[in-house]
Amino acid sequence: MSNAKSLEELEQKQDFIRRHIGPSPAQVSDMLSALEVSSVQELIDQTVPASIRLEQPLTVGQSRTEVETLSYLKSVASKNKVFKSYIGQGYHPTNVPHVILRNVLENPGWYTAYTPYQPEIAQGRLESLLNFQTMTLDLTGLDLASASLLDESTAAAEAMGLAKRVSKAKKANAFFIADDVHTQTIDVVTTRAEQFGFEIIVGKAEDAVNHDIFGALFQYPTTSGEVVDITDLIAGVQSKKAIACVAADIMSLLLLKAPGKLGADVVLGSAQRFGVPMGYGGPHAAFFATRDAYKRSLPGRIIGVSKDRLGNDALRMAMQTREQHIRRDKANSNICTAQVLLANMAAFYAVYHGPQGLKTIAQRIHRFADILASGLKAKGIALKHSTWFDTLTVVSDSKDDVIARAIAKGVNFATNHEGEYSISVSETTTRADITELFDIILGEGHGLSVDAIAADVEANGSESIPASLVRDDEVLTHPNFNSYHSETDILRYIKRLESKDLSLNHSMISLGSCTMKLNATAEMIPITWPEFANLHPFCPLDQAEGYQIMINELHDWLVNITGYDAVSLQPNSGAQGEYAGLIAIRKYHESRGDAHRNVCLIPSSAHGTNPASAQMASMKIVVVNCDKNGNVDMSDLKAKAEEVSENLSCIMITYPSTHGVYEETIREICDIIHEHGGQVYMDGANMNAQVGVTSPGFIGSDVSHLNLHKTFCIPHGGGGPGVGPIGVKSHLAPFMPNHSVINVPGTNIGNGAVSAAPYGSAAILPISWAYITMMGSEGLKQATEMAIVNANYLTHELSKHFPILYRGRNNRVAHECIVDLRPLKELSGITEMDVAKRLQDYGFHSPTMSFPVAGTLMIEPTESESKGEIDRFIEAMVSIKGEIEKVISGEWSIENNPLVFAPHTQGDVLGNEWDRAYDRFYAAFPVPAVAKNKFWPTVTRIDDVYGDRNLVCSCPAVETYRD
Ligand SMILES: *Cc1c(COP(=O)(O)O)cnc(C)c1O
């Protein structure tokens, strides 16, 4: 192996690893010298407790180059058969406008941003999300909308939760679901109801009023396509003081009366067919709207309009104290990561097409459905309904023959309802397609002419939408939806918004616990391949062979990496993984006759989604204290475990802890829980400090979620998408989510679903697949080690200027550290918020602020940042410390200094008046490096209180644009 040629080969194999890992070998040795260790190994030995170090290397294979990886994946993808999909049921083919495809979905400026926690440097995506909310409000006819939920079915489950909270029918414990709601939605809502202890009644929509219920869900149009006037159904539900929820098809709402106008209390649905590929099930954004009166109960994030320091309109997440992190077990929902990137795509689709363009698309779809229906009826084919928007259901005793002919022509219908099949036409349907559908259903030689039928339909009109339901109000009248219809204009609009946002393509985003690492281009390329993008989640499994191969490989690798026995890829966020994992724990206890075990121990340092998920699984939360070093207080843990022993369900623990240390007692913690008959849920958000070095399964945990959008390189998309697969030990495997439309191999029939699609957000799994393939066993381990090196170097340098709150063995930290700003605040009055905002002037996104400890910053550099970038960040922090010292010394007053006025916009520093104690140049260019690569915040500090007092959650009135 020592000859030159094989060395060359080895180097080539290493190709991707050294591109993923930021620091060069020389930089690594510099950092190691600073840390006074002679090798990476020595540092790891000092940092990671020996008792949890893996004895065997990972077995995910050798690192492969980008070229090899993509070429192999292409061959796998080509095993998918991309049939024309008329399956419908919540997923439709769509034409993704190319300008959006390339400049949003494929653009790191959009996909690498994080949730807009720092709104001054996120005005672009906040504006786009406000467009999404405005679009939702116009189309649904309601008052208040959120900035996306995970999918239509979970949005329906959230609607049920909201109904229970706000309904005045306090004694009722049942939720009604009309039997013509999408099958997967009934499934997901039923799973959720089981956890909450609600009864689910599925029946004919008209029967809702005959039950004692707190809420009901209708589908509009129904899953089989009927367009029913739901006004009376809604009124009936409300007459019982129950909440009426409607799952609506977004495209149909261009032509149909808004459900809000028909009286609905909640309207929700999927925005997928607004220009987001089906992607074998996701990711897509769900929309959700309700009445203003229920705003405190609305799940998910809301974008609102406020003012900045200078009185300009400025956007930010409204009512942030609603953030589930903060409300913990009082949270309305566990939603954290949502679907921001996809909500933005859908919003841009609406902006680009405008109200007229969208209406044309909807009318064309509807016209094709009319033509299809007219031809079929002329030939004596019985349709189940006399109304429709885009979906026809045929009641047929020759279903099998028709389906066989369809399959032979590469066409899929919906077939999961007995004795009938359904055909949903879409934006992509053409006249030739309608002819083909006639051929399939009627057999060739039917003699029908699409042109002739079209002329007939046009001449005579159609009554397939009842007159009472024809939409007559204007929608999307705001200028944002009426200004960018040429490609030049939309391109510049997309770019203008992008430029306002700081993403990973500008500088390091060191948000602790969020793992903002490289999202390599090669990992991103496959997701828009048609072979992955254009599959319907309910297509027959034999058409998805490529997906199955990729998913199975990923599954096996994740099993190896986590040390578990099985993995479910269905949950589409970390928090959904927590929920799925807790369900598995609960069902396991039930299966052993231990249904009473319902206490969940959660250390006080836990991420807010942990208690929020536990309350969704109806668990009783008992908080375990941490000691002064940030570790779980073992005596408190023992005492509490003892106290609740009989009823102990589980512990939820993050490892390494959110305090940034590898707790030495982790094995003991697992043992204590197991001794009391409980299960260990290890929150895997911090897997970036475990992969290849240790693993949850090896440590002794029973179940974990992973955040593929943290550790495994799926970009954060500005706040979603994500994938939160769970790994489990074999005893929990029977309790993992299945799906009522597509049976997920390896899970029990009858297990409920937690997501709308069987494999959740399948379309983005190739990203993690490619990451693991290109890194291989060795590269993955190196990534973990380098994350630890970078974090310790950063900690070491910052500790010369700031106290580091917690450290582990040998004074080391894991992959992140907490800088304590409270002593400086005490002395100066300068807050952690001032520091976060001043970092923007230096071109950086703030680290995680005040989590898990108020008054601190949690910093995670990841392995992808070079020493150069880390040094630049350190320089900024040190310079800011110097500024704080000037406040302490009295050189600057607490009212007049660059920290409290941060961030500085161009308008601020170039304004005619300047009465600051510091000069303009210093305000904007505090260190030389900034002058070379200046990122300008576009608004000054935002007034949150003003925005919450004057809640505006749709695009501001036109007048404010004229000012
Ligand atoms: C990010 C995170 C979560 C939640 O994951 P989402 O994908 O945002 O739902 C849970 N726990 C910890 C420790 C996290 O950092």
Coordinates of C-alpha atoms in Angstrom, one line a residue, residues 10 13-14 17 21 40-41 57-64 560 691-693 771-786:
L10 CA -6.1 7.1 -1.3
K13 CA -10.8 8.7 -1.9
Q14 CA -10.4 11.3 0.7
I17 CA -13.9 14.3 3.4
I21 CA -14.2 19.3 7.0
V40 CA -6.7 14.7 17.7
Q41 CA -6.7 11.3 19.4
P57 CA -15.4 1.3 13.7
L58 CA -18.6 2.1 11.8
T59 CA -19.4 -0.2 8.8
V60 CA -21.0 2.2 6.4
G61 CA -18.3 1.7 3.8
Q62 CA -15.4 3.6 2.5
S63 CA -15.6 7.2 1.5
R64 CA -16.6 7.7 -2.2
N560 CA -25.1 1.1 12.4
V691 CA -21.2 9.6 15.2
G692 CA -18.4 7.1 14.9
V693 CA -17.2 7.8 18.4
Y771 CA -23.4 12.6 3.0
I772 CA -22.9 9.2 4.5
T773 CA -21.7 7.7 1.2
M774 CA -19.2 10.4 0.5
M775 CA -17.8 10.5 4.1
G776 CA -17.8 6.7 4.7
S777 CA -17.1 5.3 8.1
E778 CA -13.8 7.0 8.5
G779 CA -15.0 10.4 7.3
L780 CA -18.0 10.4 9.6
K781 CA -15.8 9.7 12.6
Q782 CA -13.4 12.4 11.5
A783 CA -16.3 14.9 11.3
T784 CA -17.2 14.2 14.9
E785 CA -13.6 14.5 16.0
M786 CA -13.2 17.8 14.1

